[in-house]
Coordinates of N, CA, C and O in Angstrom, one line a residue:
I450 N -2.6 -49.2 -20.5 CA -3.4 -48.2 -19.8 C -4.8 -48.5 -20.5 O -4.9 -48.0 -21.5
S451 N -5.5 -49.4 -19.8 CA -7.2 -48.9 -19.9 C -8.1 -47.8 -19.2 O -7.6 -47.5 -18.4
F452 N -8.9 -47.3 -20.5 CA -9.6 -45.9 -20.4 C -11.0 -46.1 -20.2 O -12.0 -45.7 -20.2
S453 N -11.2 -47.3 -20.2 CA -12.6 -47.8 -20.4 C -13.5 -47.1 -19.4 O -14.6 -46.6 -19.5
C454 N -12.8 -47.4 -18.1 CA -13.9 -46.8 -17.0 C -14.1 -45.1 -17.0 O -15.2 -44.5 -16.7
V455 N -12.7 -44.5 -17.4 CA -12.9 -42.8 -18.0 C -14.2 -42.4 -19.0 O -14.8 -41.8 -18.7
D456 N -13.7 -43.7 -20.3 CA -15.0 -43.2 -21.2 C -16.3 -43.2 -20.2 O -17.3 -42.2 -21.1
S457 N -16.5 -44.3 -19.7 CA -18.2 -44.3 -18.9 C -18.8 -43.1 -18.0 O -19.5 -42.9 -18.5
S458 N -17.4 -42.8 -17.5 CA -17.7 -42.2 -16.4 C -18.2 -40.1 -16.9 O -19.4 -39.7 -17.1
L459 N -17.0 -40.0 -18.3 CA -17.6 -38.9 -19.2 C -18.6 -39.2 -19.9 O -19.7 -38.0 -20.4
S460 N -19.6 -40.3 -20.2 CA -21.1 -40.2 -20.9 C -22.2 -40.0 -20.1 O -22.9 -39.4 -20.1
S461 N -21.5 -40.6 -19.0 CA -22.3 -40.0 -17.5 C -22.3 -38.8 -17.3 O -23.6 -37.9 -17.4
L462 N -21.5 -38.5 -17.4 CA -21.2 -36.7 -17.2 C -21.6 -35.9 -18.5 O -22.6 -35.0 -18.1
K463 N -22.1 -36.6 -19.7 CA -22.3 -35.7 -20.4 C -24.1 -36.2 -20.5 O -25.0 -35.1 -21.0
N464 N -24.3 -37.0 -20.1 CA -26.0 -37.1 -19.4 C -26.6 -36.2 -18.7 O -27.5 -35.2 -18.7
C465 N -26.0 -35.8 -17.6 CA -26.0 -34.6 -16.6 C -26.1 -33.2 -17.3 O -26.7 -32.5 -16.9
Q466 N -25.0 -33.0 -18.0 CA -25.4 -32.1 -18.7 C -26.6 -31.9 -20.0 O -27.1 -30.5 -19.5
S467 N -27.0 -33.0 -20.6 CA -28.6 -33.1 -21.4 C -29.4 -32.4 -20.3 O -30.4 -31.6 -20.6
Y468 N -28.9 -33.3 -19.2 CA -30.3 -32.1 -17.9 C -30.5 -31.3 -16.9 O -31.3 -31.0 -17.4
I469 N -29.0 -30.8 -17.5 CA -29.0 -29.0 -17.2 C -29.4 -28.5 -18.3 O -30.0 -27.1 -18.0
N470 N -29.4 -28.5 -19.5 CA -30.0 -28.3 -20.7 C -31.5 -28.0 -20.5 O -32.2 -26.9 -20.6
T471 N -32.1 -29.2 -20.6 CA -33.5 -29.5 -20.0 C -33.9 -28.6 -18.5 O -35.0 -27.6 -18.9
G472 N -33.5 -28.4 -17.4 CA -33.5 -28.0 -16.5 C -33.6 -26.0 -16.7 O -34.5 -25.5 -16.6
M473 N -32.9 -25.9 -17.8 CA -32.9 -24.6 -18.3 C -33.7 -23.8 -19.2 O -34.1 -23.0 -19.3
D474 N -34.2 -25.4 -20.2 CA -35.4 -25.0 -21.3 C -36.3 -24.8 -20.4 O -36.6 -24.2 -20.2
I475 N -37.2 -25.5 -19.2 CA -38.0 -25.6 -17.9 C -37.8 -24.2 -17.9 O -38.5 -23.7 -17.4
A476 N -36.8 -23.9 -17.1 CA -37.0 -22.9 -16.5 C -36.6 -20.8 -17.3 O -37.8 -20.3 -16.7
T477 N -36.9 -21.8 -18.4 CA -37.1 -20.6 -19.8 C -38.2 -20.1 -20.1 O -39.1 -19.0 -19.7
R478 N -39.1 -21.3 -19.5 CA -40.4 -21.6 -20.7 C -41.3 -21.0 -19.0 O -42.4 -20.5 -19.2
V479 N -41.2 -21.6 -17.6 CA -41.4 -21.0 -16.4 C -41.8 -19.6 -16.6 O -42.4 -18.5 -16.1
A480 N -40.3 -18.5 -17.1 CA -40.2 -17.6 -16.9 C -40.8 -16.2 -17.9 O -42.0 -15.0 -17.8
L481 N -40.9 -17.3 -18.8 CA -42.2 -16.4 -20.1 C -43.5 -17.2 -19.4 O -44.4 -15.7 -19.8
D482 N -44.1 -17.3 -19.1 CA -45.5 -18.1 -18.0 C -45.5 -17.0 -17.5 O -46.3 -16.5 -17.7
L483 N -44.8 -16.6 -16.8 CA -44.7 -15.8 -15.5 C -45.5 -14.3 -16.0 O -45.7 -13.0 -15.8
V484 N -44.3 -14.0 -17.4 CA -44.4 -12.5 -18.0 C -45.6 -12.5 -18.3 O -46.3 -11.7 -18.1
E485 N -46.5 -13.9 -18.9 CA -47.5 -13.7 -19.8 C -48.6 -13.3 -18.7 O -50.1 -12.7 -18.7
S486 N -47.9 -14.2 -17.1 CA -49.5 -14.0 -16.3 C -49.4 -13.0 -15.2 O -49.7 -12.7 -14.6
F487 N -48.3 -11.9 -16.0 CA -48.2 -10.4 -15.0 C -47.5 -10.7 -13.9 O -47.7 -9.3 -13.0
N488 N -46.8 -11.8 -13.4 CA -46.1 -12.0 -12.5 C -44.7 -12.0 -12.6 O -44.0 -12.3 -12.6
D489 N -44.0 -10.9 -13.1 CA -42.8 -10.7 -13.8 C -41.8 -9.9 -13.5 O -41.2 -9.4 -14.1
V490 N -42.3 -9.7 -12.0 CA -40.7 -9.2 -11.3 C -40.0 -9.9 -10.3 O -39.1 -10.1 -10.9
E491 N -40.5 -10.1 -9.4 CA -39.5 -11.4 -8.0 C -39.6 -12.5 -8.8 O -38.2 -13.1 -8.6
E492 N -40.6 -12.9 -9.7 CA -40.5 -14.0 -9.6 C -39.8 -14.9 -10.6 O -38.6 -15.2 -10.6
V493 N -39.6 -13.4 -11.7 CA -38.9 -13.7 -12.9 C -37.3 -13.3 -12.9 O -36.5 -13.8 -13.3
D494 N -37.1 -12.7 -11.6 CA -35.6 -12.4 -11.0 C -35.5 -13.8 -10.2 O -34.2 -14.2 -10.4
S495 N -36.1 -14.2 -9.5 CA -35.5 -15.7 -9.2 C -35.5 -17.0 -10.0 O -34.4 -17.3 -10.0
V496 N -35.9 -16.9 -11.1 CA -36.1 -17.3 -12.2 C -34.7 -17.3 -12.9 O -33.6 -18.3 -13.3
E497 N -34.7 -16.0 -13.3 CA -32.4 -16.2 -13.6 C -32.0 -16.1 -12.9 O -31.0 -16.6 -13.4
N498 N -31.9 -16.1 -11.4 CA -31.1 -16.5 -10.3 C -31.2 -18.0 -10.8 O -29.2 -18.5 -10.8
V499 N -32.0 -18.7 -11.3 CA -31.9 -20.3 -11.1 C -31.2 -20.2 -12.4 O -30.2 -21.5 -12.6
M500 N -31.2 -19.8 -13.7 CA -30.5 -19.9 -15.1 C -29.1 -20.1 -14.9 O -28.1 -20.0 -15.6
L501 N -28.9 -18.7 -13.8 CA -27.0 -18.1 -13.6 C -26.7 -19.6 -13.0 O -26.0 -20.1 -13.0
E502 N -27.9 -20.7 -11.9 CA -27.1 -21.6 -11.3 C -27.3 -22.8 -12.2 O -25.6 -23.2 -12.1
Y503 N -27.8 -22.4 -13.1 CA -27.5 -23.9 -13.6 C -26.3 -23.6 -14.9 O -25.8 -24.7 -15.4
A504 N -26.3 -22.1 -15.2 CA -25.0 -21.7 -16.2 C -23.8 -21.8 -15.5 O -22.8 -22.5 -16.2
A505 N -24.1 -21.9 -14.2 CA -22.5 -22.3 -13.2 C -22.1 -23.4 -13.4 O -21.0 -24.3 -13.6
M506 N -22.8 -24.7 -13.2 CA -23.2 -25.9 -13.0 C -22.2 -26.2 -14.7 O -22.0 -27.2 -14.6
D507 N -22.8 -25.8 -15.6 CA -22.8 -26.2 -16.8 C -21.4 -26.0 -17.4 O -21.0 -26.3 -17.3
R508 N -20.9 -24.8 -17.0 CA -19.4 -24.2 -16.7 C -18.2 -25.5 -16.1 O -17.5 -25.9 -16.4
E509 N -19.2 -25.7 -14.8 CA -18.1 -26.5 -14.0 C -18.0 -27.8 -14.5 O -17.0 -28.8 -14.3
L510 N -19.0 -27.9 -15.2 CA -19.1 -29.8 -15.9 C -18.4 -29.5 -16.6 O -17.2 -30.6 -17.3
N511 N -18.4 -28.7 -17.6 CA -17.3 -28.8 -18.9 C -16.0 -28.6 -18.5 O -15.2 -29.3 -19.3
H512 N -16.0 -28.0 -17.7 CA -14.4 -27.8 -17.0 C -13.8 -28.7 -16.8 O -12.5 -29.4 -17.0
Y513 N -14.7 -29.8 -15.9 CA -14.3 -31.5 -15.5 C -14.6 -32.2 -16.5 O -13.1 -33.2 -16.6
M514 N -14.8 -32.2 -17.4 CA -14.4 -32.6 -18.3 C -13.4 -32.4 -19.4 O -13.1 -33.3 -19.3
T515 N -13.3 -31.6 -19.3 CA -12.3 -30.9 -20.1 C -10.8 -31.4 -19.8 O -9.9 -32.4 -20.5
A516 N -11.3 -31.4 -18.4 CA -10.0 -31.6 -17.4 C -9.4 -33.3 -17.1 O -8.8 -33.8 -18.3
I517 N -10.4 -34.0 -17.6 CA -10.5 -35.5 -17.5 C -9.9 -35.7 -19.5 O -9.2 -36.4 -19.4
E518 N -10.7 -35.3 -20.2 CA -10.3 -35.6 -21.5 C -8.7 -35.2 -21.7 O -7.8 -35.7 -22.5
E519 N -8.0 -34.2 -21.0 CA -7.1 -33.4 -21.6 C -6.2 -34.1 -20.3 O -4.7 -34.3 -21.4
T520 N -6.1 -34.9 -19.9 CA -5.4 -35.7 -18.9 C -5.3 -37.1 -19.2 O -4.3 -37.4 -20.2
V521 N -6.2 -37.7 -19.8 CA -6.2 -39.0 -20.8 C -5.5 -39.2 -22.0 O -4.8 -39.5 -22.4
H522 N -6.1 -37.8 -22.5 CA -4.9 -37.3 -23.7 C -3.8 -37.5 -23.7 O -2.4 -38.1 -24.6
Q523 N -2.7 -36.7 -22.4 CA -1.6 -36.5 -22.3 C -1.3 -38.0 -21.6 O 0.1 -38.3 -22.3
I524 N -1.9 -38.5 -20.7 CA -1.2 -39.6 -20.9 C -1.1 -40.8 -22.1 O 0.0 -41.5 -21.9
K525 N -1.6 -40.6 -22.9 CA -1.9 -41.6 -24.0 C -0.5 -41.3 -25.0 O -0.1 -42.0 -25.7
R526 N -0.5 -39.8 -25.1 CA 0.5 -39.1 -25.4 C 1.8 -39.9 -24.8 O 3.0 -40.3 -25.2
D527 N 1.8 -39.1 -23.5 CA 4.1 -39.5 -22.7 C 3.8 -40.8 -22.3 O 5.2 -41.2 -22.8
K528 N 2.6 -41.7 -23.0 CA 3.1 -43.3 -22.5 C 4.2 -43.8 -20.9 O 5.3 -44.3 -21.1
P529 N 3.5 -43.1 -20.2 CA 4.8 -43.4 -19.0 C 4.7 -44.4 -17.9 O 3.8 -46.1 -18.6
E530 N 6.1 -44.6 -17.7 CA 6.1 -46.6 -17.2 C 5.3 -47.0 -16.3 O 4.6 -47.6 -15.8
N531 N 5.0 -45.6 -14.7 CA 3.8 -45.6 -14.1 C 3.0 -45.4 -14.1 O 2.8 -44.3 -14.8
I532 N 2.1 -45.8 -13.8 CA 0.5 -45.9 -14.0 C 0.0 -44.1 -12.5 O 0.8 -44.7 -11.7
P533 N 0.2 -43.2 -13.1 CA 0.0 -42.2 -12.9 C -0.9 -42.0 -12.0 O -2.2 -42.1 -11.9
D534 N -1.2 -40.3 -11.1 CA -2.4 -40.3 -10.2 C -3.3 -39.6 -11.1 O -3.5 -38.5 -11.1
L535 N -3.9 -40.7 -11.5 CA -5.1 -39.2 -12.4 C -6.1 -38.6 -11.8 O -6.5 -37.3 -12.5
Q536 N -6.4 -39.0 -10.6 CA -7.2 -38.1 -9.8 C -6.9 -36.4 -9.6 O -7.0 -35.7 -9.4
Y537 N -5.1 -36.7 -9.2 CA -4.6 -35.1 -8.5 C -4.0 -34.6 -10.2 O -4.4 -33.7 -10.2
L538 N -4.1 -35.3 -11.5 CA -3.9 -35.0 -12.4 C -4.8 -33.9 -12.8 O -4.8 -32.6 -13.5
V539 N -6.3 -34.6 -12.2 CA -7.2 -34.2 -13.2 C -7.9 -33.1 -12.5 O -8.1 -31.9 -13.2
K540 N -8.2 -33.0 -11.2 CA -8.0 -31.8 -10.3 C -7.2 -30.9 -10.4 O -7.6 -30.0 -10.4
E541 N -5.6 -30.8 -11.1 CA -4.7 -29.8 -11.0 C -5.3 -29.6 -12.1 O -5.2 -28.0 -12.4
K542 N -6.1 -29.9 -13.6 CA -6.4 -29.4 -14.5 C -7.4 -28.5 -14.3 O -7.8 -27.5 -14.9
F543 N -8.8 -29.2 -13.3 CA -9.9 -29.2 -13.2 C -9.6 -27.6 -12.3 O -10.6 -26.3 -12.2
T544 N -8.9 -27.3 -11.9 CA -8.7 -25.8 -10.6 C -7.7 -25.0 -11.7 O -8.6 -23.9 -11.4
A545 N -7.0 -25.3 -12.7 CA -6.3 -24.1 -13.5 C -7.6 -23.7 -14.4 O -7.5 -22.1 -14.3
L546 N -8.2 -24.4 -14.6 CA -9.6 -23.8 -15.9 C -10.5 -23.3 -14.7 O -11.2 -22.1 -15.1
E547 N -10.8 -23.8 -13.3 CA -12.1 -22.8 -12.8 C -11.7 -21.8 -12.4 O -12.3 -20.5 -12.0
S548 N -9.9 -21.2 -12.0 CA -9.4 -19.8 -11.6 C -9.9 -19.0 -13.2 O -9.8 -17.6 -12.8
K549 N -9.6 -19.6 -14.3 CA -10.0 -18.6 -14.8 C -12.0 -17.9 -14.7 O -12.1 -17.2 -16.0
N550 N -12.9 -18.3 -13.9 CA -13.7 -18.5 -14.1 C -14.2 -16.6 -13.8 O -13.7 -16.0 -13.0
S551 N -15.1 -16.7 -14.6 CA -15.8 -14.9 -13.9 C -17.1 -14.8 -14.3 O -18.2 -15.5 -15.0
D552 N -17.8 -13.5 -13.9 CA -19.7 -13.7 -14.3 C -19.9 -13.7 -15.5 O -21.0 -14.0 -15.7
T553 N -19.0 -12.9 -16.2 CA -19.1 -12.6 -17.5 C -19.4 -14.3 -18.4 O -20.2 -14.0 -19.2
D554 N -18.8 -15.0 -18.0 CA -18.5 -16.3 -18.5 C -20.2 -16.9 -18.5 O -20.6 -17.2 -19.4
L555 N -20.8 -16.5 -16.9 CA -21.9 -17.3 -16.7 C -23.0 -16.5 -17.8 O -23.6 -17.2 -18.4
Q556 N -22.9 -15.2 -18.0 CA -23.9 -14.6 -18.5 C -23.4 -14.9 -20.1 O -24.6 -14.3 -21.2
A557 N -22.9 -15.3 -20.8 CA -22.0 -15.6 -22.1 C -22.7 -17.3 -22.4 O -23.2 -17.5 -23.2
N558 N -23.4 -17.7 -21.4 CA -23.6 -19.1 -21.6 C -25.1 -19.0 -22.6 O -26.0 -18.4 -22.5
E559 N -25.0 -19.5 -23.8 CA -25.8 -19.3 -24.5 C -27.1 -19.8 -24.5 O -28.4 -19.2 -24.6
K560 N -27.6 -20.4 -23.7 CA -28.9 -20.6 -23.1 C -29.5 -19.4 -21.8 O -30.3 -19.4 -22.2
Y561 N -28.5 -19.0 -21.4 CA -28.6 -18.0 -20.3 C -29.1 -16.7 -22.0 O -30.2 -15.7 -21.0
M562 N -28.6 -16.7 -22.7 CA -28.7 -15.3 -23.4 C -29.6 -15.8 -24.3 O -30.4 -14.6 -24.6
Y563 N -30.2 -16.8 -24.4 CA -31.6 -17.3 -25.5 C -33.1 -17.0 -24.2 O -33.7 -16.4 -24.5
F564 N -32.2 -17.1 -22.9 CA -33.4 -17.1 -21.9 C -33.8 -15.1 -21.8 O -34.4 -14.8 -21.6
K565 N -32.8 -14.7 -21.9 CA -33.0 -13.0 -21.7 C -33.0 -12.5 -22.7 O -34.2 -11.9 -22.6
D566 N -32.9 -12.9 -24.0 CA -33.7 -12.7 -25.0 C -35.5 -12.7 -25.4 O -35.8 -12.0 -25.9
Q567 N -35.8 -14.2 -25.2 CA -37.0 -14.8 -25.2 C -38.1 -13.7 -23.9 O -39.0 -12.5 -24.5
L568 N -37.1 -13.2 -23.3 CA -37.4 -13.0 -21.7 C -37.8 -11.2 -22.5 O -39.1 -10.5 -21.9
K569 N -37.1 -10.3 -22.7 CA -36.8 -9.1 -23.5 C -38.6 -9.0 -24.5 O -39.5 -8.3 -24.6
E570 N -38.2 -9.9 -25.5 CA -39.1 -10.1 -26.8 C -41.0 -10.0 -26.1 O -41.6 -9.7 -26.7
M571 N -40.8 -11.4 -24.7 CA -42.0 -11.4 -24.3 C -42.6 -10.3 -23.7 O -44.1 -10.1 -23.7
R572 N -42.0 -9.1 -22.7 CA -42.4 -8.1 -22.4 C -42.9 -6.9 -23.3 O -43.4 -6.3 -23.2
K573 N -41.6 -6.8 -23.9 CA -42.0 -6.1 -25.1 C -43.1 -6.5 -26.1 O -44.3 -5.5 -26.0
Q574 N -43.3 -7.7 -26.2 CA -44.6 -7.7 -26.8 C -46.2 -7.9 -25.9 O -46.6 -7.3 -26.6
F575 N -46.4 -8.3 -24.5 CA -47.1 -7.8 -23.9 C -47.5 -6.5 -23.3 O -48.0 -6.1 -23.0
R576 N -46.0 -5.4 -23.3 CA -46.5 -4.1 -23.5 C -47.3 -3.5 -25.2 O -48.0 -2.6 -24.5
L577 N -46.8 -4.1 -25.8 CA -47.5 -3.2 -27.0 C -48.9 -4.1 -27.0 O -50.3 -3.4 -27.0
Q578 N -49.4 -5.1 -26.1 CA -51.1 -6.3 -26.2 C -51.6 -4.8 -25.2 O -52.5 -4.8 -25.1
T579 N -51.2 -4.5 -24.0 CA -51.7 -4.1 -22.8 C -51.3 -2.8 -23.0 O -52.4 -2.2 -22.0
G580 N -51.0 -1.7 -24.0 CA -51.1 -0.6 -23.9 C -50.0 0.3 -22.9 O -50.1 1.1 -22.5
D581 N -49.3 -0.8 -22.3 CA -48.2 -0.4 -21.1 C -47.1 0.6 -21.6 O -46.2 0.0 -22.6
G582 N -46.6 0.5 -20.7 CA -45.4 2.1 -21.4 C -45.4 3.1 -21.6 O -46.8 3.4 -22.2
N583 N -44.8 3.8 -21.9 CA -44.8 5.3 -21.9 C -43.8 5.7 -23.8 O -43.6 6.2 -23.8
E584 N -44.3 4.4 -24.3 CA -44.0 4.6 -25.6 C -44.8 5.5 -26.6 O -45.6 5.5 -26.7
S585 N -43.9 6.2 -27.6 CA -44.7 6.7 -28.5 C -45.3 5.8 -29.6 O -44.4 4.9 -29.8
I586 N -46.1 6.3 -29.9 CA -46.9 5.7 -31.8 C -45.2 5.5 -32.5 O -45.8 4.7 -32.8
E587 N -44.6 6.4 -33.0 CA -43.9 5.6 -33.7 C -43.0 4.7 -33.5 O -42.4 4.0 -34.4
Q588 N -42.4 5.0 -32.2 CA -41.5 4.3 -31.3 C -41.9 2.6 -31.5 O -41.8 1.2 -31.8
I589 N -44.2 2.3 -31.5 CA -44.6 1.5 -31.6 C -44.3 0.9 -32.7 O -44.8 -0.1 -33.0
D590 N -44.7 1.9 -33.5 CA -44.3 1.4 -35.0 C -43.7 1.0 -35.6 O -43.2 -0.5 -36.4
E591 N -42.5 0.8 -35.0 CA -41.0 1.0 -35.4 C -40.4 -0.6 -34.8 O -40.3 -1.4 -35.6
D592 N -41.1 -1.0 -33.9 CA -41.2 -2.1 -33.0 C -42.1 -2.9 -33.9 O -41.2 -4.3 -34.0
I593 N -43.4 -2.8 -34.1 CA -44.4 -3.6 -35.2 C -43.3 -3.8 -36.0 O -43.4 -5.5 -36.6
A594 N -42.9 -3.2 -36.7 CA -42.1 -3.6 -38.5 C -41.0 -4.1 -38.1 O -40.7 -4.9 -38.9
V595 N -39.7 -3.6 -36.9 CA -38.9 -5.0 -37.0 C -39.2 -6.4 -36.0 O -38.8 -7.5 -37.1
T596 N -40.5 -6.4 -35.6 CA -41.1 -7.2 -35.5 C -41.6 -8.3 -36.8 O -41.4 -9.3 -36.7
Q597 N -42.1 -7.8 -37.3 CA -42.8 -8.5 -38.5 C -41.6 -8.7 -39.4 O -42.0 -10.2 -40.3
S598 N -40.3 -8.5 -39.5 CA -39.7 -8.5 -40.3 C -38.4 -9.4 -39.9 O -38.2 -10.7 -40.2
Q599 N -38.6 -9.9 -38.5 CA -38.2 -11.1 -38.2 C -39.3 -12.3 -37.4 O -39.0 -12.5 -36.0
V600 N -39.8 -12.8 -38.1 CA -40.4 -14.0 -38.0 C -39.6 -15.4 -37.4 O -39.0 -15.4 -37.9
N601 N -40.5 -16.1 -36.6 CA -39.3 -16.4 -36.0 C -40.3 -18.1 -36.1 O -41.7 -18.5 -36.0
F602 N -39.8 -18.9 -36.9 CA -40.6 -20.4 -37.8 C -40.1 -21.1 -37.0 O -40.9 -22.4 -36.9
I603 N -39.8 -21.2 -35.3 CA -39.6 -22.1 -34.4 C -40.6 -22.6 -33.5 O -41.2 -20.9 -32.3
C604 N -41.4 -23.1 -32.7 CA -42.4 -23.6 -32.1 C -41.7 -23.8 -31.2 O -40.8 -24.2 -30.1
P605 N -42.1 -22.9 -29.7 CA -41.9 -22.8 -28.1 C -42.3 -23.7 -27.4 O -41.8 -24.2 -26.8
I606 N -43.4 -25.0 -28.0 CA -43.2 -25.8 -27.3 C -42.1 -26.9 -28.4 O -41.8 -27.9 -27.1
T607 N -42.3 -27.0 -29.7 CA -41.5 -28.5 -30.2 C -39.8 -28.2 -30.1 O -39.3 -28.7 -30.2
Q608 N -40.0 -26.8 -30.0 CA -38.5 -26.0 -30.7 C -38.3 -26.7 -31.5 O -37.0 -26.9 -32.1
M609 N -39.2 -27.2 -32.7 CA -38.3 -26.9 -34.5 C -39.9 -26.4 -35.1 O -40.2 -25.3 -34.6
E610 N -38.9 -26.4 -36.7 CA -39.8 -25.6 -37.5 C -41.2 -25.7 -37.3 O -40.8 -27.6 -37.6
M611 N -41.8 -25.0 -37.4 CA -43.6 -25.3 -37.7 C -43.3 -25.3 -39.0 O -43.3 -25.1 -39.9
K612 N -44.5 -26.4 -39.2 CA -45.0 -27.1 -40.6 C -46.4 -26.4 -41.0 O -46.8 -26.0 -42.0
K613 N -47.3 -26.5 -39.5 CA -48.4 -26.0 -40.0 C -48.9 -24.9 -38.6 O -49.4 -25.7 -37.5
P614 N -48.5 -23.9 -38.9 CA -48.7 -23.2 -37.5 C -50.2 -22.3 -37.4 O -50.7 -22.4 -37.7
V615 N -50.5 -22.3 -35.8 CA -52.0 -21.4 -35.5 C -51.5 -20.7 -34.8 O -50.3 -21.1 -33.6
R616 N -52.7 -20.1 -34.4 CA -52.0 -18.4 -33.8 C -53.0 -18.3 -32.7 O -54.1 -18.5 -32.7
N617 N -53.1 -18.6 -31.3 CA -53.7 -18.2 -30.3 C -54.0 -17.1 -30.3 O -54.2 -15.8 -30.2
K618 N -55.8 -17.0 -30.5 CA -56.9 -15.6 -30.7 C -56.3 -14.8 -29.4 O -57.1 -13.6 -29.3
V619 N -56.4 -15.3 -27.8 CA -56.5 -14.5 -27.3 C -55.0 -13.8 -26.6 O -54.8 -12.7 -26.8
C620 N -53.6 -14.9 -26.7 CA -52.4 -14.0 -27.0 C -51.5 -13.6 -28.1 O -51.0 -12.9 -28.0
G621 N -51.9 -14.4 -28.9 CA -51.4 -14.0 -30.3 C -50.4 -14.9 -30.6 O -49.3 -14.6 -31.7
H622 N -49.7 -15.9 -29.8 CA -48.9 -16.6 -29.5 C -48.9 -18.1 -30.6 O -49.8 -17.9 -31.2
I623 N -48.1 -18.4 -31.1 CA -48.2 -19.0 -32.7 C -47.9 -20.4 -32.0 O -46.6 -20.4 -31.5
Y624 N -47.8 -22.1 -32.6 CA -48.0 -23.1 -32.1 C -47.5 -23.8 -33.3 O -48.5 -23.7 -33.7
E625 N -47.1 -25.0 -33.1 CA -46.9 -26.1 -34.0 C -48.8 -26.6 -33.5 O -49.0 -27.2 -32.6
E626 N -49.4 -26.4 -34.6 CA -50.5 -27.5 -34.9 C -50.7 -28.3 -33.6 O -51.7 -28.3 -32.2
D627 N -50.1 -29.3 -34.0 CA -50.4 -30.8 -33.0 C -49.7 -30.8 -32.1 O -50.5 -31.2 -30.9
A628 N -48.7 -29.8 -31.8 CA -48.3 -29.5 -30.5 C -49.2 -28.6 -29.8 O -49.2 -29.7 -28.2
I629 N -50.0 -28.3 -30.0 CA -50.8 -27.4 -29.1 C -51.7 -27.8 -28.5 O -52.8 -27.8 -27.8
L630 N -52.3 -28.6 -30.0 CA -53.0 -29.5 -29.6 C -53.4 -30.6 -28.6 O -54.1 -31.6 -27.6
K631 N -51.8 -31.1 -28.6 CA -51.9 -32.1 -27.8 C -51.7 -31.9 -26.3 O -52.4 -32.8 -25.6
I632 N -51.7 -30.5 -26.1 CA -51.2 -29.8 -24.3 C -52.8 -29.8 -24.0 O -53.0 -29.5 -23.0
I633 N -53.3 -29.3 -24.9 CA -55.0 -28.7 -24.9 C -55.9 -29.9 -24.8 O -56.8 -30.3 -23.6
Q634 N -55.1 -31.2 -25.4 CA -55.8 -32.6 -25.3 C -55.4 -33.3 -23.5 O -56.6 -33.5 -22.5
T635 N -54.4 -33.0 -23.6 CA -53.9 -33.4 -22.2 C -55.0 -32.7 -21.1 O -54.6 -33.4 -19.9
R636 N -54.7 -31.6 -21.1 CA -54.8 -30.9 -19.9 C -57.0 -31.0 -19.7 O -56.6 -31.2 -18.2
N637 N -57.2 -31.0 -20.5 CA -58.9 -31.6 -20.6 C -58.9 -32.9 -19.7 O -59.5 -33.2 -19.3
Q638 N -57.7 -33.9 -20.2 CA -58.1 -34.8 -19.8 C -57.8 -34.8 -18.2 O -58.0 -35.9 -17.6
Q639 N -57.0 -34.4 -18.1 CA -56.7 -34.0 -16.7 C -57.5 -32.9 -15.5 O -57.4 -33.1 -14.6
K640 N -58.6 -32.3 -16.6 CA -59.6 -31.4 -16.1 C -58.9 -30.1 -15.1 O -59.4 -29.7 -14.4
K641 N -58.0 -29.6 -16.0 CA -57.0 -28.5 -16.0 C -57.4 -27.7 -16.8 O -57.7 -27.6 -17.7
K642 N -57.7 -26.3 -15.8 CA -58.1 -25.0 -17.2 C -57.2 -25.3 -18.4 O -55.7 -25.3 -18.1
V643 N -57.4 -25.2 -19.5 CA -56.3 -25.2 -20.9 C -56.2 -23.3 -21.0 O -57.4 -22.2 -21.0

């Protein structure tokens, strides 16, 4: 039995998975922008719901690919004389995997957890900058000390380690110089506010 069509389909599904990951990255950036512009209640909750939907799609896609791979592996191992009903076998394995789903699966999604961590850090950063919140001076000092010891060398734009970091004087964010300059240049060319 040749599985070249199945392999091609799996490759397409993996492309779909990369689109889901891209969507989750974009949703994370949108939520952080909303926090930065102080619109961070209902709008951010809405983006969080979108992130959970993406996590559900990612889980379903993973289960479907696993079901296909396990079915193909089983057929190759057993080498049946008659061609089995692939669709039925895949659906059976997929249903078994989906029956084990829970809400905690979605919240354990790596991109969703990253989203929640980034959101928490951004909110904390803006509370410190604006003086909002009822935190004592001692608590703020502790937060600053912890934050300073956990420096993040990953550029929020390129998602790569920064080689030449620069700090925004207005908001205090740090970016890779080339990446932020390209964004500024593009926004200026589009005659949009930078």
